[in-house]
mmCIF file of C-alpha atoms in Angstrom:
data_model
loop_
_atom_site.group_PDB
_atom_site.id
_atom_site.type_symbol
_atom_site.label_atom_id
_atom_site.label_comp_id
_atom_site.label_asym_id
_atom_site.label_seq_id
_atom_site.Cartn_x
_atom_site.Cartn_y
_atom_site.Cartn_z
ATOM 1 C CA UNK D 26 22.542 18.474 -2.929
ATOM 2 C CA UNK D 27 24.074 17.191 0.319
ATOM 3 C CA UNK D 28 24.279 19.613 3.214
ATOM 4 C CA UNK D 29 27.634 21.389 3.643
ATOM 5 C CA UNK D 30 29.797 21.206 6.749
ATOM 6 C CA UNK D 31 28.945 24.808 7.644
ATOM 7 C CA UNK D 32 25.300 23.862 7.829
ATOM 8 C CA UNK D 33 25.830 21.130 10.416
ATOM 9 C CA UNK D 34 24.703 23.609 13.062
ATOM 10 C CA UNK D 35 21.436 24.264 11.261
ATOM 11 C CA UNK D 36 18.757 23.233 13.689
ATOM 12 C CA UNK D 37 16.039 20.803 12.706
ATOM 13 C CA UNK D 38 13.290 23.427 12.826
ATOM 14 C CA UNK D 39 15.079 25.578 10.230
ATOM 15 C CA UNK D 40 15.571 22.605 7.967
ATOM 16 C CA UNK D 41 11.890 21.696 8.169
ATOM 17 C CA UNK D 42 10.956 25.308 7.385
ATOM 18 C CA UNK D 43 13.233 25.287 4.352
ATOM 19 C CA UNK D 44 11.596 22.078 3.134
ATOM 20 C CA UNK D 45 8.097 23.504 3.550
ATOM 21 C CA UNK D 46 8.949 26.516 1.414
ATOM 22 C CA UNK D 47 10.682 24.464 -1.277
ATOM 23 C CA UNK D 48 7.735 22.074 -1.538
ATOM 24 C CA UNK D 49 4.882 24.605 -1.537
ATOM 25 C CA UNK D 50 4.123 24.175 -5.233
ATOM 26 C CA UNK D 51 4.141 20.376 -4.956
ATOM 27 C CA UNK D 52 1.784 20.591 -1.965
ATOM 28 C CA UNK D 53 -0.594 22.721 -4.029
ATOM 29 C CA UNK D 54 -0.545 20.136 -6.818
ATOM 30 C CA UNK D 55 -1.381 17.382 -4.342
ATOM 31 C CA UNK D 56 -4.391 19.381 -3.124
ATOM 32 C CA UNK D 57 -5.640 19.622 -6.724
ATOM 33 C CA UNK D 58 -5.333 15.857 -7.098
ATOM 34 C CA UNK D 59 -7.180 15.283 -3.816
ATOM 35 C CA UNK D 60 -10.080 17.265 -5.254
ATOM 36 C CA UNK D 61 -10.214 15.049 -8.381
ATOM 37 C CA UNK D 62 -10.183 11.844 -6.325
ATOM 38 C CA UNK D 63 -12.712 13.148 -3.809
ATOM 39 C CA UNK D 64 -15.081 14.063 -6.636
ATOM 40 C CA UNK D 65 -14.863 10.480 -7.879
ATOM 41 C CA UNK D 66 -15.848 9.211 -4.431
ATOM 42 C CA UNK D 67 -18.681 11.737 -4.101
ATOM 43 C CA UNK D 68 -20.013 10.849 -7.556
ATOM 44 C CA UNK D 69 -20.152 7.172 -6.608
ATOM 45 C CA UNK D 70 -21.860 7.863 -3.274
ATOM 46 C CA UNK D 71 -24.451 10.005 -5.029
ATOM 47 C CA UNK D 72 -24.931 7.539 -7.894
ATOM 48 C CA UNK D 73 -25.746 4.729 -5.471
ATOM 49 C CA UNK D 74 -27.927 6.963 -3.282
ATOM 50 C CA UNK D 75 -26.070 6.210 -0.070
ATOM 51 C CA UNK D 76 -28.064 7.190 3.017
ATOM 52 C CA UNK D 77 -27.971 6.595 6.763
ATOM 53 C CA UNK D 78 -30.062 3.442 6.305
ATOM 54 C CA UNK D 79 -26.981 1.865 4.710
ATOM 55 C CA UNK D 80 -25.080 2.156 8.013
ATOM 56 C CA UNK D 81 -27.157 -0.573 9.684
ATOM 57 C CA UNK D 82 -25.758 -4.089 9.599
ATOM 58 C CA UNK D 83 -27.160 -7.553 10.059
ATOM 59 C CA UNK D 84 -25.960 -10.291 12.379
ATOM 60 C CA UNK D 85 -25.221 -13.977 11.981
ATOM 61 C CA UNK D 86 -24.499 -15.059 8.424
ATOM 62 C CA UNK D 87 -24.699 -11.510 7.106
ATOM 63 C CA UNK D 88 -27.213 -12.361 4.416
ATOM 64 C CA UNK D 89 -28.926 -9.478 2.593
ATOM 65 C CA UNK D 90 -26.812 -6.748 4.215
ATOM 66 C CA UNK D 91 -27.939 -3.771 2.127
ATOM 67 C CA UNK D 92 -25.136 -1.524 3.384
ATOM 68 C CA UNK D 93 -22.475 -4.084 2.489
ATOM 69 C CA UNK D 94 -23.962 -4.631 -0.967
ATOM 70 C CA UNK D 95 -24.087 -0.903 -1.742
ATOM 71 C CA UNK D 96 -20.607 -0.329 -0.342
ATOM 72 C CA UNK D 97 -19.300 -2.987 -2.736
ATOM 73 C CA UNK D 98 -20.950 -1.168 -5.630
ATOM 74 C CA UNK D 99 -19.618 2.227 -4.550
ATOM 75 C CA UNK D 100 -16.116 0.850 -4.067
ATOM 76 C CA UNK D 101 -16.171 -0.856 -7.472
ATOM 77 C CA UNK D 102 -17.162 2.390 -9.180
ATOM 78 C CA UNK D 103 -14.464 4.377 -7.381
ATOM 79 C CA UNK D 104 -11.845 1.794 -8.370
ATOM 80 C CA UNK D 105 -13.012 1.557 -11.980
ATOM 81 C CA UNK D 106 -13.892 -2.118 -11.559
ATOM 82 C CA UNK D 107 -16.870 -4.317 -12.482
ATOM 83 C CA UNK D 108 -17.242 -5.553 -8.907
ATOM 84 C CA UNK D 109 -15.681 -5.326 -5.464
ATOM 85 C CA UNK D 110 -15.893 -7.047 -2.109
ATOM 86 C CA UNK D 111 -15.028 -4.892 0.919
ATOM 87 C CA UNK D 112 -14.879 -7.097 4.020
ATOM 88 C CA UNK D 113 -13.826 -6.733 7.628
ATOM 89 C CA UNK D 114 -13.122 -10.479 7.543
ATOM 90 C CA UNK D 115 -9.969 -9.884 5.497
ATOM 91 C CA UNK D 116 -7.266 -9.832 8.185
ATOM 92 C CA UNK D 117 -4.814 -7.822 6.077
ATOM 93 C CA UNK D 118 -3.812 -6.904 2.570
ATOM 94 C CA UNK D 119 -1.785 -10.126 2.435
ATOM 95 C CA UNK D 120 -4.934 -12.090 3.325
ATOM 96 C CA UNK D 121 -6.928 -10.363 0.566
ATOM 97 C CA UNK D 122 -4.165 -11.081 -1.980
ATOM 98 C CA UNK D 123 -3.923 -14.697 -0.788
ATOM 99 C CA UNK D 124 -7.681 -15.177 -1.237
ATOM 100 C CA UNK D 125 -7.370 -13.802 -4.760
ATOM 101 C CA UNK D 126 -4.479 -16.165 -5.536
ATOM 102 C CA UNK D 127 -6.154 -19.259 -4.094
ATOM 103 C CA UNK D 128 -9.403 -18.293 -5.784
ATOM 104 C CA UNK D 129 -7.862 -18.129 -9.256
ATOM 105 C CA UNK D 130 -4.948 -20.592 -9.330
ATOM 106 C CA UNK D 131 -5.235 -24.363 -9.715
ATOM 107 C CA UNK D 132 -2.688 -27.247 -9.613
ATOM 108 C CA UNK D 133 -0.414 -27.083 -12.632
ATOM 109 C CA UNK D 134 -0.821 -23.319 -13.056
ATOM 110 C CA UNK D 135 2.104 -20.944 -12.962
ATOM 111 C CA UNK D 136 2.213 -17.611 -11.177
ATOM 112 C CA UNK D 137 4.640 -15.027 -12.548
ATOM 113 C CA UNK D 138 5.782 -11.990 -10.532
ATOM 114 C CA UNK D 139 6.954 -9.284 -12.917
ATOM 115 C CA UNK D 140 8.229 -6.619 -10.493
ATOM 116 C CA UNK D 141 10.961 -8.622 -8.798
ATOM 117 C CA UNK D 142 10.559 -10.358 -5.454
ATOM 118 C CA UNK D 143 7.172 -9.855 -3.759
ATOM 119 C CA UNK D 144 6.577 -8.376 -0.320
ATOM 120 C CA UNK D 145 7.962 -10.498 2.536
ATOM 121 C CA UNK D 146 4.551 -11.588 3.827
ATOM 122 C CA UNK D 147 3.688 -13.250 0.497
ATOM 123 C CA UNK D 148 6.723 -15.531 0.552
ATOM 124 C CA UNK D 149 5.050 -18.145 2.759
ATOM 125 C CA UNK D 150 1.807 -17.873 0.775
ATOM 126 C CA UNK D 151 3.722 -18.667 -2.408
ATOM 127 C CA UNK D 152 5.933 -21.302 -0.764
ATOM 128 C CA UNK D 153 9.298 -19.541 -1.081
ATOM 129 C CA UNK D 154 9.666 -19.876 2.692
ATOM 130 C CA UNK D 155 8.056 -22.210 5.207
ATOM 131 C CA UNK D 156 6.693 -25.708 4.756
ATOM 132 C CA UNK D 157 3.524 -27.719 5.399
ATOM 133 C CA UNK D 158 1.344 -24.611 5.705
ATOM 134 C CA UNK D 159 -0.778 -25.142 2.619
ATOM 135 C CA UNK D 160 1.165 -22.739 0.414
ATOM 136 C CA UNK D 161 0.513 -22.436 -3.302
ATOM 137 C CA UNK D 162 3.566 -24.647 -3.870
ATOM 138 C CA UNK D 163 1.985 -27.343 -1.682
ATOM 139 C CA UNK D 164 -0.928 -27.395 -4.119
ATOM 140 C CA UNK D 165 1.287 -27.837 -7.169
ATOM 141 C CA UNK D 166 1.262 -24.212 -8.298
ATOM 142 C CA UNK D 167 4.637 -23.127 -9.636
ATOM 143 C CA UNK D 168 6.202 -19.722 -9.186
ATOM 144 C CA UNK D 169 8.577 -17.650 -11.252
ATOM 145 C CA UNK D 170 9.720 -14.046 -11.048
ATOM 146 C CA UNK D 171 11.326 -11.570 -13.398
ATOM 147 C CA UNK D 172 14.307 -9.805 -11.907
ATOM 148 C CA UNK D 173 14.393 -6.049 -12.039
ATOM 149 C CA UNK D 174 17.011 -4.161 -14.012
ATOM 150 C CA UNK D 175 20.074 -2.744 -12.260
ATOM 151 C CA UNK D 176 18.309 0.606 -11.566
ATOM 152 C CA UNK D 177 15.356 -1.311 -10.084
ATOM 153 C CA UNK D 178 12.907 -0.914 -12.966
ATOM 154 C CA UNK D 179 10.799 -3.434 -14.881
ATOM 155 C CA UNK D 180 12.776 -5.471 -17.414
ATOM 156 C CA UNK D 181 10.513 -4.628 -20.336
ATOM 157 C CA UNK D 182 12.472 -6.717 -22.842
ATOM 158 C CA UNK D 183 12.263 -9.840 -20.666
ATOM 159 C CA UNK D 184 8.571 -9.185 -20.028
ATOM 160 C CA UNK D 185 7.804 -9.242 -23.763
ATOM 161 C CA UNK D 186 8.655 -12.973 -23.838
ATOM 162 C CA UNK D 187 7.867 -13.992 -20.261
ATOM 163 C CA UNK D 188 4.318 -15.394 -20.493
ATOM 164 C CA UNK D 189 4.198 -19.159 -21.045
ATOM 165 C CA UNK D 190 1.196 -21.364 -21.863
ATOM 166 C CA UNK D 191 0.956 -22.408 -18.204
ATOM 167 C CA UNK D 192 1.187 -18.813 -16.886
ATOM 168 C CA UNK D 193 -2.285 -18.466 -15.427
ATOM 169 C CA UNK D 194 -1.620 -15.321 -13.382
ATOM 170 C CA UNK D 195 0.786 -12.388 -13.393
ATOM 171 C CA UNK D 196 1.359 -10.636 -10.054
ATOM 172 C CA UNK D 197 2.089 -6.908 -10.249
ATOM 173 C CA UNK D 198 3.218 -5.378 -6.960
ATOM 174 C CA UNK D 199 2.516 -1.667 -7.191
ATOM 175 C CA UNK D 200 4.488 -0.563 -4.144
ATOM 176 C CA UNK D 201 8.226 -0.992 -3.578
ATOM 177 C CA UNK D 202 7.506 -2.893 -0.357
ATOM 178 C CA UNK D 203 10.779 -3.557 1.500
ATOM 179 C CA UNK D 204 12.920 -3.144 -1.622
ATOM 180 C CA UNK D 205 14.931 -0.207 -2.914
ATOM 181 C CA UNK D 206 13.166 0.292 -6.230
ATOM 182 C CA UNK D 207 10.786 2.823 -7.742
ATOM 183 C CA UNK D 208 7.152 2.005 -7.038
ATOM 184 C CA UNK D 209 5.033 1.546 -10.134
ATOM 185 C CA UNK D 210 3.041 4.337 -11.713
ATOM 186 C CA UNK D 211 -0.394 3.584 -13.130
ATOM 187 C CA UNK D 212 1.155 4.127 -16.575
ATOM 188 C CA UNK D 213 3.679 1.349 -15.797
ATOM 189 C CA UNK D 214 0.897 -1.003 -14.693
ATOM 190 C CA UNK D 215 -1.046 -0.279 -17.885
ATOM 191 C CA UNK D 216 2.051 -1.037 -19.970
ATOM 192 C CA UNK D 217 2.673 -4.327 -18.108
ATOM 193 C CA UNK D 218 -0.922 -5.446 -18.621
ATOM 194 C CA UNK D 219 -0.774 -4.585 -22.326
ATOM 195 C CA UNK D 220 2.393 -6.656 -22.750
ATOM 196 C CA UNK D 221 0.935 -9.641 -20.880
ATOM 197 C CA UNK D 222 -2.362 -9.574 -22.785
ATOM 198 C CA UNK D 223 -0.547 -9.407 -26.129
ATOM 199 C CA UNK D 224 1.146 -12.682 -25.247
ATOM 200 C CA UNK D 225 -1.933 -14.374 -23.789
ATOM 201 C CA UNK D 226 -5.230 -12.514 -23.357
ATOM 202 C CA UNK D 227 -6.405 -15.186 -20.891
ATOM 203 C CA UNK D 228 -3.586 -14.629 -18.399
ATOM 204 C CA UNK D 229 -5.002 -12.873 -15.331
ATOM 205 C CA UNK D 230 -3.283 -9.687 -14.168
ATOM 206 C CA UNK D 231 -3.511 -9.292 -10.382
ATOM 207 C CA UNK D 232 -2.279 -6.057 -8.795
ATOM 208 C CA UNK D 233 -1.150 -5.874 -5.191
ATOM 209 C CA UNK D 234 -2.556 -2.375 -4.690
ATOM 210 C CA UNK D 235 -1.416 -1.884 -1.087
ATOM 211 C CA UNK D 236 -0.193 1.654 -0.324
ATOM 212 C CA UNK D 237 -1.229 2.867 -3.788
ATOM 213 C CA UNK D 238 -4.921 3.810 -3.622
ATOM 214 C CA UNK D 239 -5.685 7.475 -4.433
ATOM 215 C CA UNK D 240 -2.018 8.331 -5.012
ATOM 216 C CA UNK D 241 -2.940 8.935 -8.647
ATOM 217 C CA UNK D 242 -6.288 9.736 -10.265
ATOM 218 C CA UNK D 243 -6.853 6.225 -11.663
ATOM 219 C CA UNK D 244 -6.643 2.767 -10.113
ATOM 220 C CA UNK D 245 -5.290 -0.424 -11.750
ATOM 221 C CA UNK D 246 -8.719 -1.852 -12.631
ATOM 222 C CA UNK D 247 -9.388 1.275 -14.692
ATOM 223 C CA UNK D 248 -6.367 0.501 -16.909
ATOM 224 C CA UNK D 249 -7.077 -3.183 -17.482
ATOM 225 C CA UNK D 250 -6.159 -5.079 -14.296
ATOM 226 C CA UNK D 251 -8.359 -8.164 -13.961
ATOM 227 C CA UNK D 252 -8.136 -8.188 -10.180
ATOM 228 C CA UNK D 253 -6.619 -6.083 -7.434
ATOM 229 C CA UNK D 254 -6.477 -6.298 -3.672
ATOM 230 C CA UNK D 255 -5.507 -4.194 -0.690
ATOM 231 C CA UNK D 256 -5.939 -3.379 2.987
ATOM 232 C CA UNK D 257 -8.455 -1.079 4.652
ATOM 233 C CA UNK D 258 -6.014 -0.035 7.382
ATOM 234 C CA UNK D 259 -3.947 1.428 4.583
ATOM 235 C CA UNK D 260 -5.106 4.107 2.135
ATOM 236 C CA UNK D 261 -8.784 3.336 1.406
ATOM 237 C CA UNK D 262 -9.787 3.171 5.077
ATOM 238 C CA UNK D 263 -9.113 6.870 5.527
ATOM 239 C CA UNK D 264 -7.384 6.195 8.909
ATOM 240 C CA UNK D 265 -10.667 5.331 10.680
ATOM 241 C CA UNK D 266 -11.601 1.831 9.455
ATOM 242 C CA UNK D 267 -10.707 -0.631 12.210
ATOM 243 C CA UNK D 268 -9.902 -3.724 10.111
ATOM 244 C CA UNK D 269 -10.408 -5.382 6.774
ATOM 245 C CA UNK D 270 -9.438 -5.471 3.130
ATOM 246 C CA UNK D 271 -10.888 -5.594 -0.351
ATOM 247 C CA UNK D 272 -10.713 -7.253 -3.730
ATOM 248 C CA UNK D 273 -11.938 -5.536 -6.895
ATOM 249 C CA UNK D 274 -11.966 -6.319 -10.592
ATOM 250 C CA UNK D 275 -13.812 -8.674 -12.897
ATOM 251 C CA UNK D 276 -17.042 -9.932 -11.364
ATOM 252 C CA UNK D 277 -16.197 -13.640 -11.743
ATOM 253 C CA UNK D 278 -12.731 -13.231 -10.252
ATOM 254 C CA UNK D 279 -13.976 -11.198 -7.291
ATOM 255 C CA UNK D 280 -16.483 -13.955 -6.603
ATOM 256 C CA UNK D 281 -13.737 -16.604 -6.837
ATOM 257 C CA UNK D 282 -11.666 -14.691 -4.289
ATOM 258 C CA UNK D 283 -14.584 -14.364 -1.865
ATOM 259 C CA UNK D 284 -15.261 -18.099 -2.190
ATOM 260 C CA UNK D 285 -11.848 -18.593 -0.578
ATOM 261 C CA UNK D 286 -12.650 -16.025 2.118
ATOM 262 C CA UNK D 287 -15.967 -17.684 3.003
ATOM 263 C CA UNK D 288 -16.782 -20.937 1.176
ATOM 264 C CA UNK D 289 -17.814 -22.087 -2.296
ATOM 265 C CA UNK D 290 -21.527 -21.425 -2.668
ATOM 266 C CA UNK D 291 -21.418 -18.556 -0.182
ATOM 267 C CA UNK D 292 -18.810 -16.288 -1.738
ATOM 268 C CA UNK D 293 -19.660 -12.605 -1.509
ATOM 269 C CA UNK D 294 -23.153 -13.251 -0.090
ATOM 270 C CA UNK D 295 -21.992 -13.881 3.477
ATOM 271 C CA UNK D 296 -20.126 -12.054 6.185
ATOM 272 C CA UNK D 297 -21.621 -9.840 8.885
ATOM 273 C CA UNK D 298 -20.300 -6.280 8.982
ATOM 274 C CA UNK D 299 -20.424 -5.945 12.799
ATOM 275 C CA UNK D 300 -21.950 -2.451 12.628
ATOM 276 C CA UNK D 301 -18.911 -1.146 10.763
ATOM 277 C CA UNK D 302 -20.724 0.055 7.625
ATOM 278 C CA UNK D 303 -20.718 3.715 8.627
ATOM 279 C CA UNK D 304 -16.964 3.662 9.245
ATOM 280 C CA UNK D 305 -16.359 1.867 5.941
ATOM 281 C CA UNK D 306 -18.303 4.474 3.972
ATOM 282 C CA UNK D 307 -16.817 7.382 5.903
ATOM 283 C CA UNK D 308 -13.284 6.011 5.613
ATOM 284 C CA UNK D 309 -13.640 5.851 1.840
ATOM 285 C CA UNK D 310 -14.863 9.452 1.844
ATOM 286 C CA UNK D 311 -11.856 10.586 3.910
ATOM 287 C CA UNK D 312 -9.307 8.504 2.002
ATOM 288 C CA UNK D 313 -8.333 10.973 -0.765
ATOM 289 C CA UNK D 314 -7.540 13.698 1.794
ATOM 290 C CA UNK D 315 -5.611 11.360 4.091
ATOM 291 C CA UNK D 316 -3.554 10.033 1.177
ATOM 292 C CA UNK D 317 -2.799 13.593 0.113
ATOM 293 C CA UNK D 318 -1.495 14.416 3.598
ATOM 294 C CA UNK D 319 0.658 11.279 3.582
ATOM 295 C CA UNK D 320 2.128 12.250 0.215
ATOM 296 C CA UNK D 321 3.029 15.691 1.554
ATOM 297 C CA UNK D 322 4.692 14.071 4.567
ATOM 298 C CA UNK D 323 6.683 11.818 2.241
ATOM 299 C CA UNK D 324 7.971 14.747 0.211
ATOM 300 C CA UNK D 325 8.929 16.544 3.414
ATOM 301 C CA UNK D 326 10.764 13.508 4.790
ATOM 302 C CA UNK D 327 12.625 12.945 1.530
ATOM 303 C CA UNK D 328 13.678 16.586 1.263
ATOM 304 C CA UNK D 329 15.013 16.791 4.795
ATOM 305 C CA UNK D 330 16.971 13.544 4.779
ATOM 306 C CA UNK D 331 18.339 14.155 1.304
ATOM 307 C CA UNK D 332 19.714 17.470 2.612
ATOM 308 C CA UNK D 333 21.299 15.572 5.508
ATOM 309 C CA UNK D 334 23.120 13.359 3.006
ATOM 310 C CA UNK D 335 21.119 10.140 3.206
ATOM 311 C CA UNK D 336 20.012 8.223 0.092
ATOM 312 C CA UNK D 337 16.225 8.510 -0.212
ATOM 313 C CA UNK D 338 13.685 6.760 -2.428
ATOM 314 C CA UNK D 339 11.751 8.419 -4.022
ATOM 315 C CA UNK D 340 13.793 11.590 -4.428
ATOM 316 C CA UNK D 341 12.389 14.756 -2.804
ATOM 317 C CA UNK D 342 10.762 16.259 -5.898
ATOM 318 C CA UNK D 343 9.859 13.006 -7.668
ATOM 319 C CA UNK D 344 6.175 12.155 -8.242
ATOM 320 C CA UNK D 345 4.730 9.829 -5.590
ATOM 321 C CA UNK D 346 3.594 6.342 -6.633
ATOM 322 C CA UNK D 347 2.590 5.138 -3.160
ATOM 323 C CA UNK D 348 2.609 6.451 0.421
ATOM 324 C CA UNK D 349 5.995 4.968 1.345
ATOM 325 C CA UNK D 350 9.195 6.963 1.749
ATOM 326 C CA UNK D 351 12.435 5.021 2.194
ATOM 327 C CA UNK D 352 15.609 6.374 3.804
ATOM 328 C CA UNK D 353 18.863 4.425 3.761
ATOM 329 C CA UNK D 354 20.226 5.055 7.255
ATOM 330 C CA UNK D 355 23.206 2.712 7.005
ATOM 331 C CA UNK D 356 23.335 1.278 10.530
ATOM 332 C CA UNK D 357 21.085 -0.650 12.929
ATOM 333 C CA UNK D 358 21.629 1.984 15.650
ATOM 334 C CA UNK D 359 20.337 4.778 13.414
ATOM 335 C CA UNK D 360 17.378 2.671 12.290
ATOM 336 C CA UNK D 361 16.367 2.045 15.898
ATOM 337 C CA UNK D 362 16.990 5.676 16.910
ATOM 338 C CA UNK D 363 14.841 6.953 14.035
ATOM 339 C CA UNK D 364 11.931 4.687 14.960
ATOM 340 C CA UNK D 365 12.176 5.668 18.623
ATOM 341 C CA UNK D 366 11.977 9.352 17.681
ATOM 342 C CA UNK D 367 8.858 8.743 15.604
ATOM 343 C CA UNK D 368 7.270 6.671 18.399
ATOM 344 C CA UNK D 369 7.979 9.392 20.940
ATOM 345 C CA UNK D 370 5.977 11.843 18.828
ATOM 346 C CA UNK D 371 3.074 9.512 18.108
ATOM 347 C CA UNK D 372 -0.357 10.149 19.615
ATOM 348 C CA UNK D 373 -0.610 6.658 21.144
ATOM 349 C CA UNK D 374 2.099 4.826 23.100
ATOM 350 C CA UNK D 375 4.549 7.703 22.972
ATOM 351 C CA UNK D 376 6.181 6.345 26.140
ATOM 352 C CA UNK D 377 7.198 3.081 24.441
ATOM 353 C CA UNK D 378 10.670 2.318 23.048
ATOM 354 C CA UNK D 379 10.603 0.257 19.835
ATOM 355 C CA UNK D 380 13.007 -2.686 19.885
ATOM 356 C CA UNK D 381 13.822 -5.178 17.109
ATOM 357 C CA UNK D 382 11.641 -8.277 17.193
ATOM 358 C CA UNK D 383 10.384 -11.178 15.117
ATOM 359 C CA UNK D 384 7.168 -10.513 13.200
ATOM 360 C CA UNK D 385 4.902 -13.235 11.725
ATOM 361 C CA UNK D 386 5.355 -13.422 7.955
ATOM 362 C CA UNK D 387 8.706 -11.586 7.863
ATOM 363 C CA UNK D 388 12.124 -13.156 7.354
ATOM 364 C CA UNK D 389 14.173 -10.573 9.275
ATOM 365 C CA UNK D 390 13.658 -8.949 12.649
ATOM 366 C CA UNK D 391 11.781 -5.646 12.378
ATOM 367 C CA UNK D 392 11.849 -2.467 14.371
ATOM 368 C CA UNK D 393 8.589 -0.552 14.167
ATOM 369 C CA UNK D 394 7.254 2.805 15.299
ATOM 370 C CA UNK D 395 3.492 2.650 15.243
ATOM 371 C CA UNK D 396 1.775 4.819 17.804
ATOM 372 C CA UNK D 397 -1.480 4.657 15.879
ATOM 373 C CA UNK D 398 -5.140 4.652 16.903
ATOM 374 C CA UNK D 399 -5.732 1.549 14.753
ATOM 375 C CA UNK D 400 -3.210 -1.179 15.588
ATOM 376 C CA UNK D 401 -0.883 -1.664 12.622
ATOM 377 C CA UNK D 402 -2.457 1.122 10.592
ATOM 378 C CA UNK D 403 -0.079 2.398 7.934
ATOM 379 C CA UNK D 404 -2.458 5.105 6.780
ATOM 380 C CA UNK D 405 -1.571 6.798 10.054
ATOM 381 C CA UNK D 406 2.053 7.937 10.406
ATOM 382 C CA UNK D 407 4.393 5.060 11.130
ATOM 383 C CA UNK D 408 7.932 3.908 10.364
ATOM 384 C CA UNK D 409 9.572 0.517 10.291
ATOM 385 C CA UNK D 410 12.400 -1.423 8.744
ATOM 386 C CA UNK D 411 14.006 -4.858 8.692
ATOM 387 C CA UNK D 412 17.296 -5.257 10.538
ATOM 388 C CA UNK D 413 19.337 -6.097 7.478
ATOM 389 C CA UNK D 414 21.770 -4.126 5.371
ATOM 390 C CA UNK D 415 21.669 -1.358 4.234
ATOM 391 C CA UNK D 416 19.303 -0.604 7.142
ATOM 392 C CA UNK D 417 16.482 1.191 5.393
ATOM 393 C CA UNK D 418 13.616 2.792 7.280
ATOM 394 C CA UNK D 419 10.267 2.929 5.507
ATOM 395 C CA UNK D 420 7.983 5.805 6.524
ATOM 396 C CA UNK D 421 4.292 5.433 5.715
ATOM 397 C CA UNK D 422 1.059 7.336 5.971
ATOM 398 C CA UNK D 423 0.203 10.388 8.011
ATOM 399 C CA UNK D 424 -3.130 11.991 8.861
ATOM 400 C CA UNK D 425 -1.684 15.481 8.391
ATOM 401 C CA UNK D 426 1.740 16.553 7.175
ATOM 402 C CA UNK D 427 2.250 18.853 10.163
ATOM 403 C CA UNK D 428 2.389 15.792 12.434
ATOM 404 C CA UNK D 429 5.102 14.380 10.177
ATOM 405 C CA UNK D 430 6.992 17.678 10.453
ATOM 406 C CA UNK D 431 6.894 17.598 14.264
ATOM 407 C CA UNK D 432 8.153 14.000 14.378
ATOM 408 C CA UNK D 433 10.875 14.725 11.819
ATOM 409 C CA UNK D 434 12.392 17.412 14.046
ATOM 410 C CA UNK D 435 13.117 14.728 16.629
ATOM 411 C CA UNK D 436 14.246 12.180 14.027
ATOM 412 C CA UNK D 437 16.789 14.631 12.587
ATOM 413 C CA UNK D 438 18.309 15.171 16.035
ATOM 414 C CA UNK D 439 18.318 11.411 16.703
ATOM 415 C CA UNK D 440 20.302 10.345 13.630
ATOM 416 C CA UNK D 441 22.206 13.493 12.591
ATOM 417 C CA UNK D 442 24.160 13.745 9.371
ATOM 418 C CA UNK D 443 24.920 10.768 7.122
#
């Protein structure tokens, strides 16, 4: 499907137009899915009788914050979970996942990752990198991971025999992260959980749900996940929530996670919301639409760069499993040029030139384009990649696909043909 030599002269605008026409049916399908997910959110808001009085917050310890309590209930219902804790005190998705891990695991327990290596920022939490930081390894918690198959899929045969008596928790990373593999569908997550529970029904299944919320019509808790966690400056914040994260799942496990966020005895009962309740509710309401726009932008990006001859993951017409689109650019110069083109067409900081730099929690230098209203928001359109072979750029988010289209015109001109 690579572009022919005679089409080298095709300008970027024509290529974008071609992609729009080819993807029209997929875009229509995404709109139908947005409607299903939005109805789920509306049903939960109505069920819990959310009103403007829930927007008020309390100060100090945050005790008896009615808005926070109702938001937790709404969020749990939307996610198909028994309970949830939505907190601005979670610094990131990694922080929310770490609280879940520290809340559940004890010395002598084993944690098993079943979708290959976890996201870079979890390596120091686990103890794969770094030392003397209070990692899980420092507390005597062991770690093991199942390698993926050659095509980058779950090794189902190995999984059938992977759970040991000491395996207290299985980590399921829904998104591909910074790896070249298919992200997991909800059907895959359900199958993993079924396999784990057949081996030991007491083993806890924790899903790193970052980048995955509202991409399908069910969430991991609805198909048996005991616990899941994510970031509010990704999908469920609807591009307007300024900070925070969430945990959702079994009531006892959510409480254990919040005891690590606050303190034992306080758990989910504390934490002021700093007058953010209205944004948290509204962000959840907007989230299905924003995710739908990001998915359209991903399809568009994949189609265009596939036509230019670059390897893309997922493929242009493949179903989306998260809001990340990867393009294998093949050189550090092209990776930097791509990110600079995206930055130049961002609403904030368009005058800045991204340069490779160290980033806390990451092993390699990163180059990032992130001209977003919320610093670090990946529900808004952004692109980044580690400076390591094969020099893959990861595009994320997007408030409307037309913004992605405008930025892609410049990115095409910046990197040219493969």
